[in-house]
C-alpha cells in the first residue's frame, strides 16, 4: 500500500509529531502538532490555535480535520532533508525546479 502513495502524503506522514499549519477551503487556519494522518490526508492535531477568516483566534486541545476540506498544509523546514525528497530532487523534480 505504501508504494502507491504520492509524495505529498508521504511527507505528511514524515511530519507526524511536528508542528504544522493547515488551511481549510473555507479559510480557517489550524496550527498544532500533527498526531496522526492517513492516506486521505485526514489529520489529527493537538495543542491547536485556530485562526478564523475574520482574524479571531481560539485555542483548542485537539481537532480532527477531514482531508477533503484541506486547501494547504505548511510543513516544518526540517523536512527539507526528508529521504522522500532526496530521491525526487536528485532526479530533477520537486520544489527546486525553476519555472518559466
GROMACS .gro file of C-alpha atoms in nm:
model
  100
    1UNK     CA    1   0.000   0.000   0.000
    2UNK     CA    2   0.277   0.249   0.089
    3UNK     CA    3   0.434   0.214  -0.257
    4UNK     CA    4   0.117   0.361  -0.415
    5UNK     CA    5   0.116   0.678  -0.203
    6UNK     CA    6   0.223   1.007  -0.356
    7UNK     CA    7   0.499   1.232  -0.228
    8UNK     CA    8   0.263   1.482  -0.055
    9UNK     CA    9   0.103   1.207   0.156
   10UNK     CA   10   0.442   1.054   0.241
   11UNK     CA   11   0.567   1.398   0.352
   12UNK     CA   12   0.260   1.437   0.570
   13UNK     CA   13   0.345   1.104   0.736
   14UNK     CA   14   0.702   1.232   0.793
   15UNK     CA   15   0.558   1.542   0.965
   16UNK     CA   16   0.383   1.341   1.238
   17UNK     CA   17   0.480   1.471   1.585
   18UNK     CA   18   0.588   1.807   1.436
   19UNK     CA   19   0.408   2.142   1.440
   20UNK     CA   20   0.226   2.216   1.113
   21UNK     CA   21  -0.026   2.468   0.979
   22UNK     CA   22  -0.335   2.360   0.786
   23UNK     CA   23  -0.558   2.597   0.591
   24UNK     CA   24  -0.909   2.478   0.511
   25UNK     CA   25  -1.105   2.564   0.196
   26UNK     CA   26  -1.336   2.791   0.398
   27UNK     CA   27  -1.039   2.998   0.519
   28UNK     CA   28  -0.978   2.879   0.876
   29UNK     CA   29  -0.615   2.810   0.970
   30UNK     CA   30  -0.518   2.548   1.228
   31UNK     CA   31  -0.167   2.536   1.376
   32UNK     CA   32  -0.077   2.246   1.601
   33UNK     CA   33   0.115   1.925   1.650
   34UNK     CA   34   0.030   1.655   1.395
   35UNK     CA   35  -0.053   1.339   1.585
   36UNK     CA   36  -0.173   1.118   1.302
   37UNK     CA   37  -0.263   1.138   0.935
   38UNK     CA   38  -0.387   0.890   0.678
   39UNK     CA   39  -0.390   0.828   0.303
   40UNK     CA   40  -0.687   1.067   0.258
   41UNK     CA   41  -0.488   1.343   0.433
   42UNK     CA   42  -0.723   1.338   0.731
   43UNK     CA   43  -0.524   1.493   1.017
   44UNK     CA   44  -0.543   1.482   1.395
   45UNK     CA   45  -0.382   1.790   1.555
   46UNK     CA   46  -0.326   1.860   1.923
   47UNK     CA   47  -0.243   2.181   2.113
   48UNK     CA   48  -0.412   2.383   1.836
   49UNK     CA   49  -0.452   2.753   1.762
   50UNK     CA   50  -0.741   2.814   1.523
   51UNK     CA   51  -0.749   3.142   1.332
   52UNK     CA   52  -1.086   3.220   1.174
   53UNK     CA   53  -1.117   3.414   0.847
   54UNK     CA   54  -1.228   3.721   1.050
   55UNK     CA   55  -0.899   3.711   1.247
   56UNK     CA   56  -1.035   3.581   1.577
   57UNK     CA   57  -0.817   3.317   1.746
   58UNK     CA   58  -0.930   3.016   1.950
   59UNK     CA   59  -0.713   2.771   2.147
   60UNK     CA   60  -0.826   2.407   2.119
   61UNK     CA   61  -0.696   2.092   2.284
   62UNK     CA   62  -0.739   1.874   1.973
   63UNK     CA   63  -0.907   1.875   1.631
   64UNK     CA   64  -0.967   1.624   1.353
   65UNK     CA   65  -0.953   1.774   1.003
   66UNK     CA   66  -1.104   1.598   0.705
   67UNK     CA   67  -0.859   1.571   0.416
   68UNK     CA   68  -1.113   1.672   0.151
   69UNK     CA   69  -1.159   2.010   0.328
   70UNK     CA   70  -0.786   2.092   0.329
   71UNK     CA   71  -0.656   2.356   0.088
   72UNK     CA   72  -0.296   2.385   0.206
   73UNK     CA   73  -0.054   2.227   0.455
   74UNK     CA   74   0.261   2.407   0.572
   75UNK     CA   75   0.524   2.162   0.692
   76UNK     CA   76   0.831   2.236   0.909
   77UNK     CA   77   1.156   2.331   0.733
   78UNK     CA   78   1.338   2.035   0.887
   79UNK     CA   79   1.154   1.806   0.643
   80UNK     CA   80   1.361   1.958   0.362
   81UNK     CA   81   1.610   1.678   0.426
   82UNK     CA   82   1.348   1.400   0.429
   83UNK     CA   83   1.451   1.083   0.245
   84UNK     CA   84   1.146   1.101   0.017
   85UNK     CA   85   1.262   1.441  -0.116
   86UNK     CA   86   1.625   1.342  -0.164
   87UNK     CA   87   1.533   1.097  -0.439
   88UNK     CA   88   1.296   1.341  -0.611
   89UNK     CA   89   1.543   1.632  -0.605
   90UNK     CA   90   1.823   1.413  -0.743
   91UNK     CA   91   1.601   1.329  -1.043
   92UNK     CA   92   1.547   1.698  -1.116
   93UNK     CA   93   1.188   1.722  -0.989
   94UNK     CA   94   1.038   1.873  -0.680
   95UNK     CA   95   1.037   2.216  -0.524
   96UNK     CA   96   1.381   2.327  -0.650
   97UNK     CA   97   1.276   2.316  -1.017
   98UNK     CA   98   1.290   2.652  -1.196
   99UNK     CA   99   0.972   2.760  -1.374
  100UNK     CA  100   0.938   2.987  -1.675
   0.00000   0.00000   0.00000
